[in-house]
Amino acid sequence: MDVLTPTVCPGAICPDLVEGSDLADYGKYLADESRRSGTADALAFPRSTAEVCGAVNWAKDRDLGITVSGARTGIAAGAVPDGGLAVSLERMNRVLGVRTAGDGTFLVRCQSGVLLSDLQHSVQSGTFADAASFDAESLAAVESLKTQSLFYPPDPTETSATVGGTVACNASGAHTFRYGPTRPYVHGLTVVLGDGRVLALERGRDVVEQSGEFLLATADGQEAVVRIPEYTWPTTKNSAGYYAAEGMDILDFFVGSEGTLGIVTEIEVRAIPAPEMSCAVVTFWTSEEQAVAFTETLQDGRDMLSVEAIEYVGPKALSMLRNRRTQLGATSGVPGCLPETAHCAIYLDVGTSRDSYADALSKLAGVIEDHGGSPSTCWSAVERDERERLRHFRHALPETVNAHIAEIRKTEPSITKLGTDMAVPGGRLVEAIGIYRSALREAGLDYVIFGHIGDNHLHVNILPRNAAEYRTGWDLYHRFADAVVGMGGSPAAEHGIGKLKTDFLRTLFHDEGVRQMLQIKAAFDPHSRLGKGTLFA
Ligand SMILES: Cc1cc2nc3c(=O)[nH]c(=O)nc-3n(C[C@H](O)[C@H](O)[C@H](O)COP(=O)(O)OP(=O)(O)OC[C@H]3O[C@@H](n4cnc5c(N)ncnc54)[C@H](O)[C@@H]3O)c2cc1C
């Protein structure tokens, strides 16, 4: 059996390291979008893998824990430090090169602090701000990219996330319905382990053998046997815990590990051909039953109808958007012509070849009519700017909820965002929605439901008015998690476990699964230096 051997990195002094009273100016690095905030003894801003090693060695010498920070758009507090050294990767923001692999796959290599929006724009436009530093192979690949139409599919709603953060959370989004989450697009990773050594991993090359084991060289020259955990990974979307599957690539342990196994410093991702024609459509429905039945038909006919994304705007969420429009007018991102009879809405993206475009749209119109909807009241957009406006209609929802919570926190600072992130297997959506709605009604809580209905993954955002309702909301959240796991789903489908949902890791994988995860952690991070309080309470 080959031994996976991290390289020893002497490290480079990280010149941008802040300590002591100077930290007072860096408060934003102690919190994320969950609105929880923590503390740190020091903060480092490395610019290279060697400087990350230097920062890790600095922490090691002082026996400090390390928390990795991307853009802190996370909503589970994974990037919120619990003392020790916080390592911000925001200055590691260079695209390092591009290449075409032997099979024609187009690969982009970047530092982990590159913003997702910048990476997506570069791949789509073929323009790279760092091209001046590219080698000849990269420059040739860029020229070839300009003649093709490619894109990088992972699309969490918040595109100001870093590419490293999306890898660490295995982020997903609306287009996961057609293209899957971040994981399959990660081709290579460079990872600094908690002892300062460096692993360079490549998909297809560094694979766990059939025995389910691999050997990892330890810092003292020994070889540790590492076993793939035996738990069953949910078939739904899931971002809870360490991935496990027969014959898996070793880099897949790091994808979704939320900064607890290693610091991802460089990433090679795969871009794929973009559809020739795209259309965004918002359909309106007079009942939730109609909207769900429509979704199920689209799920069954996903290939025939060329649907890339199916997103739900529930009744109260639609009211929230109506109010937003009333308050903010045209700047709200919500068009003024919301049909008055609309009870809820489904947003769709359709992506096809030029030849099948008209056919796909006409079939879609037929499905809308079959379910009692009206194609004539739908909104549709073909041009890129117009499609972006419709996307913003859907994306305005999490922003509105966050603003609402921020307002409540002014009088009830103990309240944080209380949004569920649960996916259920196909065919269980109606049952899941029924459980959510009846429990919330019974408890008298205010809430909105929206999200990735195509993946049977809805966000129930509970809107507590005071601390007592907040506590009730958390109790319900736990009840929902039990119900969803009972159906074979995931209680943390895309936002990760972070520090706020550690109970759910046990709900999903039980004590034995968590024990096996801790064994993986002990192999890659033997001194438990990374991500204190994240995943494991
Ligand atoms: C309005 C809004 C909408 C959102 N919608 C979605 C959505 O649709 N889908 C979705 O998946 N998420 C969504 N998110 C959550 C968030 O954007 C994602 O989790 C994103 O992947 C976090 O990236 P980040 O760079 O901000 O990471 P951070 O928040 O900084 O960190 C997240 C976790 O990853 C770890 N980490 C970060 N970088 C690295 C690295 N280089 N190496 C190792 N560990 C690292 C951190 O320690 C932490 O545990 C949303 C957030 C907001 C605010």
XYZ file of C-alpha atoms and ligand atoms in Angstrom, residues 32-33 67-75 78-79 89 112 155-158 161-162 164-166 168-169 171-173 258-259 262-265 398-399 402 452 494-495 534, ligand 1:
95
model
C -19.610 35.542 10.532
C -23.095 35.821 9.023
C -9.584 28.799 13.138
C -9.659 29.296 9.381
C -11.533 32.268 7.993
C -12.640 32.753 4.378
C -15.144 35.506 3.622
C -17.171 34.682 6.790
C -20.423 34.409 4.865
C -20.985 31.100 6.698
C -24.109 30.911 8.813
C -17.487 27.700 11.627
C -15.179 30.677 10.966
C -7.134 33.682 3.764
C -8.322 29.582 -1.650
C -23.528 28.626 -6.960
C -24.376 29.202 -3.310
C -26.641 32.235 -3.146
C -23.864 34.253 -1.522
C -17.858 33.541 -0.422
C -14.265 32.444 -1.065
C -11.852 27.851 -0.166
C -14.931 28.454 1.983
C -17.188 26.808 -0.587
C -14.665 23.627 3.084
C -18.492 23.617 3.256
C -21.410 24.519 -0.805
C -24.349 24.047 -3.094
C -27.079 26.240 -4.486
C -15.257 22.974 7.633
C -11.641 23.733 8.460
C -6.585 21.069 7.298
C -6.234 24.567 5.857
C -6.973 24.447 2.142
C -4.527 26.872 0.517
C -32.154 35.511 2.621
C -31.020 39.147 2.673
C -30.972 38.555 7.720
C -34.071 24.671 -3.117
C -25.572 22.894 2.625
C -24.542 25.312 5.392
C -16.644 23.222 14.962
C -27.305 35.382 2.257
C -26.593 34.053 2.299
C -26.985 33.023 1.467
C -26.311 31.800 1.488
N -26.696 30.814 0.637
C -26.030 29.656 0.593
C -26.396 28.645 -0.339
O -27.322 28.781 -1.126
N -25.686 27.486 -0.319
C -24.636 27.292 0.524
O -24.010 26.239 0.462
N -24.275 28.225 1.424
C -24.935 29.400 1.470
N -24.558 30.366 2.369
C -23.482 30.078 3.335
C -22.065 30.468 2.886
O -22.088 31.438 1.876
C -21.306 29.245 2.424
O -21.201 28.307 3.469
C -19.879 29.529 1.929
O -19.356 28.332 1.404
C -18.930 30.037 3.001
O -17.746 30.524 2.380
P -16.816 31.595 3.137
O -15.635 31.887 2.299
O -17.611 32.764 3.548
O -16.379 30.731 4.384
P -16.353 31.127 5.929
O -17.699 31.515 6.387
O -15.259 32.077 6.176
O -15.974 29.703 6.543
C -16.877 28.643 6.518
C -16.209 27.386 7.101
O -15.182 26.939 6.224
C -13.922 26.972 6.871
N -12.966 27.468 5.871
C -13.053 28.603 5.135
N -12.040 28.661 4.264
C -11.300 27.546 4.453
C -10.116 27.036 3.864
N -9.483 27.675 2.867
N -9.610 25.869 4.333
C -10.231 25.182 5.320
N -11.354 25.616 5.904
C -11.875 26.785 5.484
C -14.081 27.887 8.070
O -13.186 27.532 9.114
C -15.526 27.617 8.434
O -15.638 26.443 9.196
C -25.230 31.598 2.384
C -24.824 32.645 3.230
C -25.494 33.856 3.197
C -25.017 34.957 4.087
